[in-house]
Amino acid sequence: MQPRSTILQIALFGFLLSVCQVTRVNAQEPNFDGKTVRIVVGFSAGGGFDAYARAIARHLGKHIPGKPTIIVENMPGAGSLIAANFTYNQAKPDGLTIGHFIGGVVVGQVLGNPGAQFDSQRFEWIGAPSRLEAVCALTKTTGVIDIKSWMAAKTPVKLGATGPGSETYDVPRVLQAALGLSMQIVSGYKGTADIRLAAESGEVGGTCWGWEVMKAQWAKALDAGEVRVVIQAVPKAQPDLAKVAVAMELAKSEEAKQLIQVGIHDQSAILRPFALPPSTPKDIVRIMRRAFQETLKDPQFRAEMQQANLSVDPVDAAEIEKVVASMTRLDPALAAKLRDILGIKK
């Protein structure tokens, strides 16, 4: 039997060894002290993507080892496709560049959009702060007050859009094909802030956009009745839009229902994804995913979002990966139909 002092010495040695191992592991964890992390946003300043990115940027740094400075850089164009291509092909995989672009460009890539110079399944997804609650709102000057008057409209309603891959473009295109709505999509705007201005000046008659952001950033016009939501493309009506028509309930054929389900509903989780370039080291990916989720739970961040009337409905990286993977397994006939609707030429 070993003396008590020997047993204590062995135990003490084991404890010190474990402390050294933990210290060594922590020392090896990437540290961002003194560094700057930039979030590249695929749309112009003043819109929904910009609002979410800047709010997250104000709190993300304190949840990353070393508390780096977080900045936002707007890189608008092609419905955020430029930002997605940049994140994938030009940003260094060192954790210092985070891409924030719309999930529609992922769908475009899966459907064969030649402009999408990336493989969606190779992005290192971090997460998303909210899901898409798509609605279409039209100005008073269009004369359209509800879905019935839109369906009866003799003149196509002009809808502002950024470009293919964005909800401002893809949602109305799918609704046009599924429900036969009369519209003319005017694309090329750099962001929803620009579309709002175009609608208020009479350049276009409205747009399709996420309700959670629209009601915050277009509140004055909505409250005044100058802008009215006439249809919502969501699985279930929003509580504050209970009397507004739901797209799926208007679909008369099985094909129309499938188009709305796959073209709009299934993409709701990947509307606002944040991503790192491919080949980013796994330890950095883990740090960023953890920091992102902690930021979305941060009481100060939550309070800021509530004050801005912006919803937070977190989507983690695993769910985004699952949705992206499911997009690669679309029925060929349905994929071809969507490709035609969205104007994607392989």
Coordinates of C-alpha atoms in Angstrom, one line a residue:
M1 CA 0.0 0.0 0.0
Q2 CA 1.4 3.4 -1.1
P3 CA 2.1 6.0 1.6
R4 CA -0.6 8.8 1.8
S5 CA 2.0 11.4 0.8
T6 CA 2.9 9.5 -2.4
I7 CA -0.8 9.3 -3.4
L8 CA -1.2 13.0 -2.8
Q9 CA 1.9 13.7 -4.9
I10 CA 0.5 11.6 -7.8
A11 CA -2.8 13.3 -7.6
L12 CA -1.2 16.8 -7.6
F13 CA 1.0 15.8 -10.6
G14 CA -2.1 14.6 -12.5
F15 CA -3.9 17.9 -11.7
L16 CA -1.0 20.0 -12.8
L17 CA -0.6 18.0 -16.0
S18 CA -4.3 18.5 -16.8
V19 CA -4.0 22.2 -16.2
C20 CA -1.0 22.4 -18.5
Q21 CA -2.9 20.5 -21.2
V22 CA -5.9 22.9 -20.9
T23 CA -3.6 25.9 -21.0
R24 CA -1.9 24.5 -24.1
V25 CA -5.2 23.9 -25.9
N26 CA -6.4 27.4 -25.0
A27 CA -3.2 28.9 -26.1
Q28 CA -3.6 27.2 -29.5
E29 CA -7.1 28.6 -30.0
P30 CA -7.1 31.4 -32.6
N31 CA -7.0 34.8 -31.1
F32 CA -8.2 37.9 -32.9
D33 CA -6.7 40.5 -30.6
G34 CA -5.8 43.7 -32.5
K35 CA -7.4 42.4 -35.7
T36 CA -10.3 43.7 -37.8
V37 CA -13.1 41.5 -39.1
R38 CA -15.2 42.8 -42.0
I39 CA -18.7 41.8 -42.9
V40 CA -19.2 42.1 -46.7
V41 CA -22.8 42.9 -47.3
G42 CA -24.2 42.2 -50.8
F43 CA -26.6 45.2 -50.8
S44 CA -26.5 48.9 -50.4
A45 CA -26.6 50.8 -47.1
G46 CA -30.0 51.5 -45.6
G47 CA -31.7 48.2 -46.5
G48 CA -32.6 45.1 -44.4
F49 CA -29.4 43.2 -45.0
D50 CA -27.3 46.3 -44.1
A51 CA -29.4 46.8 -40.9
Y52 CA -29.0 43.3 -39.7
A53 CA -25.2 43.2 -40.5
R54 CA -24.5 46.5 -38.7
A55 CA -26.5 45.5 -35.6
I56 CA -24.6 42.2 -35.5
A57 CA -21.3 44.0 -36.0
R58 CA -21.9 46.2 -33.0
H59 CA -22.0 43.1 -30.7
L60 CA -20.2 40.2 -32.4
G61 CA -16.6 41.3 -31.5
K62 CA -17.1 40.9 -27.7
H63 CA -17.9 37.2 -28.3
I64 CA -14.8 36.5 -30.3
P65 CA -11.4 35.7 -28.5
G66 CA -9.4 38.9 -28.5
K67 CA -12.5 41.1 -29.1
P68 CA -11.6 42.3 -32.7
T69 CA -13.0 45.3 -34.4
I70 CA -15.9 44.5 -36.6
I71 CA -16.7 46.7 -39.7
V72 CA -19.3 46.5 -42.4
E73 CA -18.5 46.9 -46.1
N74 CA -21.2 47.2 -48.6
M75 CA -20.6 45.4 -51.9
P76 CA -23.9 45.7 -53.9
G77 CA -24.6 44.3 -57.3
A78 CA -26.4 41.5 -59.1
G79 CA -28.7 40.8 -56.2
S80 CA -25.7 40.2 -53.9
L81 CA -24.1 37.7 -56.3
I82 CA -21.0 39.9 -56.5
A83 CA -20.5 39.7 -52.7
A84 CA -21.1 35.9 -52.8
N85 CA -18.5 35.4 -55.5
F86 CA -16.0 37.7 -53.7
T87 CA -16.4 35.8 -50.4
Y88 CA -15.9 32.4 -52.1
N89 CA -13.1 33.3 -54.5
Q90 CA -11.2 36.3 -53.2
A91 CA -11.6 36.6 -49.5
K92 CA -8.8 34.9 -47.5
P93 CA -9.9 31.9 -45.4
D94 CA -8.5 33.4 -42.2
G95 CA -11.7 34.4 -40.4
L96 CA -11.3 38.1 -41.1
T97 CA -13.9 38.2 -43.9
I98 CA -17.6 37.2 -43.5
G99 CA -19.9 37.3 -46.4
H100 CA -23.6 38.3 -46.0
F101 CA -25.6 37.7 -49.2
I102 CA -29.1 36.5 -50.0
G103 CA -29.9 32.8 -50.0
G104 CA -31.5 33.1 -53.5
V105 CA -28.0 33.2 -55.1
V106 CA -27.5 29.7 -53.6
V107 CA -30.6 28.5 -55.3
G108 CA -29.4 30.1 -58.5
Q109 CA -26.1 28.3 -58.3
V110 CA -27.8 25.0 -57.7
L111 CA -30.0 25.6 -60.7
G112 CA -27.0 26.3 -62.9
N113 CA -26.6 30.1 -62.9
P114 CA -23.3 30.7 -64.8
G115 CA -22.8 33.9 -62.9
A116 CA -22.5 32.0 -59.6
Q117 CA -18.8 31.2 -59.4
F118 CA -19.0 29.1 -56.3
D119 CA -20.2 25.7 -54.9
S120 CA -22.8 26.5 -52.2
Q121 CA -22.0 23.3 -50.3
R122 CA -18.4 24.4 -49.8
F123 CA -19.1 27.7 -48.0
E124 CA -18.5 27.5 -44.2
W125 CA -21.9 28.7 -43.1
I126 CA -22.1 30.6 -39.8
G127 CA -25.8 31.0 -39.4
A128 CA -28.6 33.5 -40.1
P129 CA -30.4 35.9 -37.8
S130 CA -33.9 35.5 -39.2
R131 CA -36.1 33.7 -41.8
L132 CA -38.0 35.1 -44.8
E133 CA -41.6 36.3 -44.3
A134 CA -42.1 37.4 -47.9
V135 CA -44.9 39.9 -48.7
C136 CA -45.7 42.1 -51.7
A137 CA -46.7 45.7 -51.0
L138 CA -48.0 48.2 -53.5
T139 CA -48.4 51.9 -53.4
K140 CA -51.7 53.7 -53.3
T141 CA -51.1 55.2 -56.8
T142 CA -51.3 51.7 -58.4
G143 CA -55.0 51.5 -57.5
V144 CA -54.5 48.0 -56.2
I145 CA -55.9 47.6 -52.7
D146 CA -56.0 43.8 -52.4
I147 CA -55.3 40.6 -54.2
K148 CA -58.6 40.7 -56.1
S149 CA -58.0 44.1 -57.6
W150 CA -54.4 43.0 -58.5
M151 CA -55.7 39.9 -60.4
A152 CA -58.2 42.1 -62.2
A153 CA -55.6 44.8 -63.1
K154 CA -55.4 45.5 -66.8
T155 CA -52.0 47.2 -66.6
P156 CA -49.0 45.2 -65.2
V157 CA -47.9 46.5 -61.9
K158 CA -44.2 47.6 -61.9
L159 CA -42.3 45.9 -59.1
G160 CA -38.8 47.1 -58.1
A161 CA -36.1 44.5 -57.6
T162 CA -32.4 44.2 -57.0
G163 CA -31.7 41.2 -59.3
P164 CA -32.1 37.5 -59.7
G165 CA -31.5 35.6 -56.5
S166 CA -33.0 38.3 -54.2
E167 CA -36.5 38.0 -52.6
T168 CA -37.4 41.2 -54.5
Y169 CA -36.9 39.4 -57.8
D170 CA -37.5 35.6 -57.1
V171 CA -40.6 35.9 -55.0
P172 CA -42.6 37.9 -57.5
R173 CA -41.4 35.8 -60.4
V174 CA -42.6 32.6 -58.6
L175 CA -45.9 34.3 -57.7
Q176 CA -46.4 35.5 -61.3
A177 CA -46.0 32.0 -62.6
A178 CA -48.0 30.2 -59.9
L179 CA -50.9 32.7 -59.6
G180 CA -50.9 34.5 -62.9
L181 CA -50.4 38.0 -61.3
S182 CA -49.9 40.8 -63.8
M183 CA -46.6 42.5 -63.2
Q184 CA -43.5 43.9 -64.7
I185 CA -40.3 43.5 -62.7
V186 CA -37.8 46.4 -62.9
S187 CA -34.5 45.1 -61.6
G188 CA -31.1 46.7 -61.1
Y189 CA -31.6 48.6 -57.8
K190 CA -28.8 48.3 -55.3
G191 CA -30.9 47.6 -52.3
T192 CA -34.4 47.9 -50.8
A193 CA -33.7 51.4 -49.6
D194 CA -33.4 52.4 -53.3
I195 CA -36.5 50.5 -54.2
R196 CA -38.5 52.3 -51.5
L197 CA -37.4 55.7 -52.9
A198 CA -38.4 54.5 -56.4
A199 CA -41.8 53.5 -55.2
E200 CA -42.4 56.7 -53.3
S201 CA -41.5 58.7 -56.4
G202 CA -43.8 56.7 -58.6
E203 CA -41.0 55.1 -60.6
V204 CA -42.3 51.6 -59.6
G205 CA -45.6 50.5 -58.0
G206 CA -44.1 48.5 -55.1
T207 CA -42.0 45.5 -54.3
C208 CA -41.9 42.1 -52.6
W209 CA -39.8 42.0 -49.5
G210 CA -39.4 40.4 -46.1
W211 CA -42.2 41.6 -43.8
E212 CA -40.0 41.7 -40.7
V213 CA -37.9 44.5 -42.3
M214 CA -40.5 46.1 -44.4
K215 CA -42.7 47.0 -41.4
A216 CA -39.7 48.5 -39.7
Q217 CA -38.2 50.5 -42.5
W218 CA -41.4 51.4 -44.5
A219 CA -43.5 52.0 -41.4
K220 CA -44.5 55.6 -42.1
A221 CA -45.9 54.8 -45.6
L222 CA -47.6 51.7 -44.3
D223 CA -49.2 53.5 -41.4
A224 CA -50.4 56.4 -43.6
G225 CA -52.0 54.0 -46.1
E226 CA -49.7 55.1 -48.9
V227 CA -48.4 51.5 -49.2
R228 CA -50.5 48.4 -48.7
V229 CA -49.5 44.7 -48.3
V230 CA -51.7 42.8 -50.8
I231 CA -50.3 39.3 -50.6
Q232 CA -48.0 37.3 -48.3
A233 CA -45.9 34.3 -49.4
V234 CA -45.7 32.5 -46.1
P235 CA -46.8 29.1 -44.9
K236 CA -49.1 30.8 -42.3
A237 CA -50.5 34.3 -42.2
Q238 CA -48.6 36.8 -40.1
P239 CA -50.6 37.8 -37.0
D240 CA -50.5 41.4 -38.0
L241 CA -51.6 40.6 -41.5
A242 CA -54.5 38.2 -40.7
K243 CA -56.7 39.7 -43.4
V244 CA -54.1 39.7 -46.2
A245 CA -54.3 36.8 -48.8
V246 CA -51.8 34.0 -48.4
A247 CA -50.2 32.8 -51.7
M248 CA -50.4 29.1 -51.0
E249 CA -54.2 29.3 -50.4
L250 CA -54.6 30.9 -53.8
A251 CA -52.7 28.2 -55.7
K252 CA -55.2 26.2 -57.8
S253 CA -52.9 23.4 -59.2
E254 CA -50.4 21.0 -57.6
E255 CA -47.7 22.5 -59.8
A256 CA -48.4 26.0 -58.5
K257 CA -48.3 24.8 -54.9
Q258 CA -44.9 23.0 -55.5
L259 CA -43.5 26.2 -57.1
I260 CA -44.5 28.3 -54.1
Q261 CA -43.3 25.6 -51.6
V262 CA -39.8 25.1 -53.2
G263 CA -39.3 28.5 -54.8
I264 CA -40.3 30.5 -51.7
H265 CA -41.1 28.6 -48.5
D266 CA -38.2 26.1 -48.6
Q267 CA -35.7 29.0 -49.0
S268 CA -37.0 31.0 -46.0
A269 CA -34.2 29.6 -43.7
I270 CA -31.4 30.7 -45.9
L271 CA -32.6 34.3 -46.7
R272 CA -29.9 36.1 -44.6
P273 CA -27.0 33.7 -44.3
F274 CA -23.5 34.7 -43.0
A275 CA -20.7 32.7 -44.4
L276 CA -16.9 32.2 -44.3
P277 CA -14.9 31.3 -47.4
P278 CA -14.2 27.6 -48.2
S279 CA -11.1 26.1 -46.6
T280 CA -11.4 28.3 -43.5
P281 CA -9.7 26.3 -40.6
K282 CA -12.2 24.4 -38.6
D283 CA -11.2 25.9 -35.3
I284 CA -11.9 29.4 -36.7
V285 CA -15.3 28.2 -38.1
R286 CA -16.2 26.9 -34.6
I287 CA -15.3 30.2 -33.0
M288 CA -17.3 32.2 -35.5
R289 CA -20.3 30.0 -35.3
R290 CA -20.3 30.1 -31.5
A291 CA -19.8 33.9 -31.4
F292 CA -22.6 34.4 -33.9
Q293 CA -25.1 32.3 -31.9
E294 CA -24.0 34.1 -28.6
T295 CA -24.5 37.4 -30.3
L296 CA -28.0 36.6 -31.3
K297 CA -28.7 35.7 -27.7
D298 CA -27.0 38.8 -26.3
P299 CA -29.5 40.8 -24.3
Q300 CA -28.1 44.1 -25.6
F301 CA -28.4 42.9 -29.2
R302 CA -31.9 41.7 -28.5
A303 CA -32.9 45.0 -27.0
E304 CA -31.5 46.9 -30.0
M305 CA -33.4 44.7 -32.4
Q306 CA -36.6 45.1 -30.5
Q307 CA -36.2 48.8 -30.6
A308 CA -35.6 48.7 -34.3
N309 CA -38.6 46.4 -34.7
L310 CA -36.5 43.8 -36.4
S311 CA -37.2 40.1 -35.7
V312 CA -34.6 37.6 -34.5
D313 CA -35.4 34.0 -35.4
P314 CA -31.9 32.3 -35.4
V315 CA -31.0 29.6 -37.9
D316 CA -27.9 27.7 -37.1
A317 CA -25.2 26.5 -39.6
A318 CA -26.4 22.9 -39.5
E319 CA -29.9 23.9 -40.7
I320 CA -28.5 26.0 -43.5
E321 CA -26.3 23.1 -44.6
K322 CA -29.3 20.8 -44.6
V323 CA -31.4 23.3 -46.8
V324 CA -28.5 23.8 -49.2
A325 CA -28.0 20.1 -49.6
S326 CA -31.7 19.5 -50.2
M327 CA -31.6 22.1 -53.0
T328 CA -29.2 19.9 -54.9
R329 CA -31.7 17.0 -54.8
L330 CA -34.6 18.9 -56.5
D331 CA -36.8 16.9 -58.9
P332 CA -35.3 17.5 -62.4
A333 CA -38.6 18.6 -63.9
L334 CA -39.3 21.0 -61.1
A335 CA -35.8 22.4 -61.2
A336 CA -36.2 23.0 -65.0
K337 CA -39.4 24.8 -64.4
L338 CA -37.9 27.0 -61.7
R339 CA -34.9 27.7 -63.9
D340 CA -37.2 29.0 -66.6
I341 CA -39.3 31.1 -64.2
L342 CA -36.2 32.7 -62.6
G343 CA -34.6 33.3 -66.0
I344 CA -31.5 31.1 -65.3
K345 CA -29.7 30.0 -68.5
K346 CA -27.2 27.2 -67.9

